Amino acid sequence: MRRISTAIKVIFPLIVILLLILLILAPIFSKPDTRVLANGASLTWTKCWFTVPSKRKVRCGWYKPHGIQPDKTNIKIPIVYIHYRFKTQATPVLHINGGPGYSTGLDKKGINRWLQWVDQTGWKRDVVFWDHRGTGLSTPLPVCDQLLETSISGLSQNQTMTTEVNLWYQFMQKCQQQFKKLNIPLNTFSTENSVQDSLNIMALIGAKRWKIYASSYGTRVALQIMRDAPQNIDAVILDSVYPTRIHDLLVTPYFINSAFNALFNACSYHYICFKLFPSLEKSIQNAVKILNQSPQTYYVKVAGIPQKIKVVLNGNRLIWAIHGAMYDWTHIEKIPAYIYYVKNKQWVKLHNLVKDYATKVLEPSFIPITYYSTECRDRQRRISEQDYNNELAKYPFIKPHINTLWKKDVCQFWTAGRTTQRYFVPVKSNIPTLIMNGMLDPATPWQWAKEVHKNMDNSFLFIIKGVGHGAVDGDQCGAATAKAFLNKPQQKPILKCQKSWQHPLFKLPKSLLKLPNKDKAKTHPKINNLKAPDSKPQAIAH
């Protein structure tokens, strides 16, 4: 008996160790969990490429639109399925990112933002994230050689708008030639493919019903899904709407001017801003003249770049810096102060504006090939120079800053083809839809949201004062409104906090205008203590 007991004592630890080794090695030798659709699209669940926090359930995988057998493009798209912290029967949400040409942010650095976002929205449901083709972690990634170096070099010089546009045009010609050597069609990166990828991903994951949250360019994809495959969609949120009929070049004068007009109007509603700038439009034009006569040089630190970047701020770049600031409500509030600093030549105080501008220009996730392949293909027709000039003439404020865009339009030589005419017909749907837009949105004017709303029989429209691009991320009450809608899509989400939506409370130096306390109380109503959105930088017009 002693011998048996001794043997057990020796063998048992060895068995435990062997079992532990098998558990560790099991994922290596086990067959990956792969699902395949009849059309050949596949999804293989794998170990996540980032560390999953404890007590969180996250699944990661790779989607291939052409199945497990590699084709000549070998397209792979990352999928991240973030489960709600507790078991839920709620319909999952497919997140469709904006762009085109921007990463969703599913890498090791970006994923924490989405883990927090899923909690902060309070939706209490699973959310699926993925990258569009040609962005983020997807392959192939059509990166232009020397893009960062070219952009840094341009910022360091005092260039006119004409020079900037010419240099960008030449750069993209070289970039296209580089990409052609890979023998991958430019129409690989398109809205049609993003629509099909969305449908494939939902089918591969296997949920019977879905809700969709789409922002910016993603709304264009979502609208096509609502037209082509509405049968499994319970509800849709369209945040910062980009309608399918929009011709990106032809509407450029309108949407940029629209954003500035909204800014001018917001200033007129703010007592101190209006006292300082009875015409904010003229004040900005004067600031442009000052900086064109006396350009200022700054050295700013941009995340991801070790050395400081030299940036020359001239009048033209001031316009684009202000336009870029309107994406984020926390930056919108500072714009009139920046104009005051230019007027009084307090150059040091423009440092943050210049830094934010440089950060947007040097955004590392932006892929120009994907951007132009998608946008050029999504144009219904090629417009004439006269068409563009006729539109430009309507907006004298912005005209000097975009009057060369037609002559150096990259789409003139971009060979991505054209999408079908059916695509441009306004989408009509009775799917419950929440449409949200910031009134100061510099990329997708609120008027576009209103236009889409008219064609949706079962939609609810909210235009949020004081917010730029991204109504859900840019406003706590916007996020709460989205949550209420997801829970009861057939019912218009009316919340008390919506009464707090108002024009921006511009942050101006207190010494500029002394007001009696009672006037301050009247002209500065309370606003929610909103958390600054973790907004993604957007493209600056070239």
XYZ file of C-alpha atoms in Angstrom, residues 185-368:
184
model
C -8.034 47.277 -58.837
C -8.811 50.645 -57.254
C -12.495 49.694 -57.101
C -11.535 47.164 -54.428
C -12.051 50.075 -52.041
C -15.633 51.169 -52.575
C -18.947 51.809 -50.885
C -20.514 48.840 -52.689
C -17.906 46.546 -51.160
C -18.369 48.088 -47.716
C -22.099 47.365 -48.005
C -21.455 43.753 -48.993
C -18.842 43.361 -46.259
C -21.350 44.631 -43.684
C -23.968 42.116 -44.822
C -21.437 39.273 -44.853
C -20.159 40.092 -41.371
C -23.666 40.137 -39.908
C -24.483 36.816 -41.578
C -21.227 35.185 -40.454
C -21.679 36.236 -36.834
C -25.104 34.666 -37.009
C -27.389 36.945 -34.992
C -30.952 36.808 -36.324
C -31.644 40.518 -35.837
C -29.372 43.583 -35.885
C -29.286 47.247 -35.045
C -26.862 49.565 -36.850
C -24.954 52.600 -35.621
C -23.258 54.508 -38.448
C -21.384 57.797 -38.359
C -20.279 60.204 -41.096
C -19.289 58.244 -44.234
C -20.598 55.116 -42.495
C -24.127 56.517 -42.853
C -23.726 56.293 -46.635
C -23.028 52.572 -46.243
C -25.916 52.140 -43.799
C -28.368 53.856 -46.145
C -27.537 51.368 -48.884
C -28.012 48.469 -46.463
C -31.440 49.871 -45.599
C -32.274 49.823 -49.304
C -30.698 46.489 -50.293
C -31.222 44.250 -47.255
C -33.652 45.674 -44.698
C -35.101 42.325 -43.636
C -32.819 41.679 -40.625
C -32.440 45.275 -39.412
C -34.503 46.339 -36.386
C -33.279 49.936 -36.103
C -30.624 52.314 -37.440
C -28.835 55.342 -35.982
C -27.469 57.763 -38.598
C -25.037 60.151 -36.916
C -23.726 63.046 -39.073
C -25.418 62.061 -42.307
C -23.661 61.773 -45.679
C -26.393 61.107 -48.286
C -25.725 58.908 -51.287
C -26.513 61.586 -53.879
C -23.816 64.021 -52.662
C -21.070 64.848 -55.194
C -18.132 65.577 -52.891
C -16.434 68.190 -55.121
C -19.568 70.021 -56.242
C -20.830 70.439 -52.662
C -17.463 71.524 -51.224
C -18.239 75.279 -51.429
C -21.644 74.721 -49.851
C -20.721 72.527 -46.902
C -17.651 74.534 -45.905
C -19.540 77.816 -46.167
C -22.453 76.256 -44.265
C -20.182 75.431 -41.329
C -18.812 78.974 -41.176
C -22.309 80.450 -41.433
C -23.380 78.321 -38.481
C -20.371 79.650 -36.567
C -21.240 83.258 -37.426
C -24.833 82.717 -36.292
C -23.711 81.081 -33.057
C -21.569 84.130 -32.284
C -24.569 86.412 -32.808
C -26.467 84.449 -30.127
C -23.642 84.894 -27.604
C -23.704 88.344 -25.996
C -19.965 88.850 -25.481
C -18.996 87.282 -28.815
C -21.432 89.528 -30.671
C -20.217 92.636 -28.805
C -16.626 91.851 -29.764
C -17.404 90.683 -33.290
C -20.578 92.304 -34.700
C -19.505 90.582 -37.915
C -17.401 87.528 -37.129
C -17.185 86.905 -40.869
C -15.371 90.203 -41.502
C -13.188 89.672 -38.442
C -12.023 86.304 -39.790
C -11.359 87.841 -43.208
C -9.234 90.520 -41.541
C -7.374 87.842 -39.576
C -6.641 86.051 -42.855
C -5.150 89.263 -44.291
C -2.989 89.807 -41.200
C -1.530 86.294 -41.359
C -0.990 86.440 -45.111
C 1.035 89.622 -44.577
C 2.843 88.274 -41.504
C 2.912 84.444 -41.453
C 3.859 82.973 -38.089
C 6.113 79.986 -37.432
C 5.383 77.428 -34.711
C 7.035 74.256 -33.479
C 4.472 71.788 -32.198
C 4.533 68.257 -30.819
C 2.304 65.788 -32.646
C 1.608 62.384 -31.106
C 3.516 59.569 -32.792
C 6.230 61.827 -34.237
C 9.396 62.070 -32.099
C 10.589 65.510 -33.174
C 8.655 68.772 -33.046
C 7.025 69.801 -36.318
C 7.598 73.187 -37.909
C 4.311 74.762 -39.005
C 3.938 78.056 -40.854
C 0.528 79.581 -40.149
C -0.701 81.862 -42.920
C -4.165 83.179 -43.713
C -5.238 80.219 -45.825
C -4.204 77.743 -43.145
C -6.059 79.772 -40.535
C -9.283 79.061 -42.448
C -8.581 75.324 -42.461
C -7.486 75.352 -38.827
C -10.804 76.971 -37.860
C -12.705 74.534 -40.069
C -10.911 71.624 -38.414
C -11.658 73.005 -34.954
C -15.387 72.793 -35.672
C -15.293 68.989 -35.491
C -15.069 69.150 -31.694
C -17.329 71.285 -29.486
C -14.499 71.901 -26.999
C -12.511 73.538 -29.812
C -15.502 75.399 -31.246
C -15.790 77.367 -28.006
C -12.268 78.780 -28.470
C -12.549 79.993 -32.081
C -13.576 83.643 -31.438
C -10.738 83.962 -28.924
C -8.272 82.802 -31.583
C -9.534 85.517 -33.943
C -9.050 88.077 -31.182
C -5.466 86.855 -30.656
C -4.681 87.293 -34.364
C -6.163 90.792 -34.365
C -4.000 91.749 -31.379
C -0.977 89.761 -32.571
C -0.849 87.592 -29.474
C 0.816 84.855 -31.490
C 1.813 82.587 -28.615
C -1.828 81.986 -27.770
C -2.447 80.388 -31.171
C -0.153 77.467 -30.359
C -2.939 75.000 -29.481
C -4.884 75.867 -32.631
C -1.789 75.229 -34.753
C -1.054 71.982 -32.913
C -4.592 70.685 -33.492
C -4.374 71.659 -37.160
C -1.050 69.847 -37.628
C -2.409 66.782 -35.828
C -5.283 66.552 -38.301
C -3.057 67.058 -41.351
C -0.637 64.373 -40.135
C -3.308 61.872 -39.024
C -1.450 58.532 -39.430
C -4.526 56.385 -40.101
C -5.592 58.341 -43.208
C -5.104 56.340 -46.438
C -5.495 58.650 -49.480
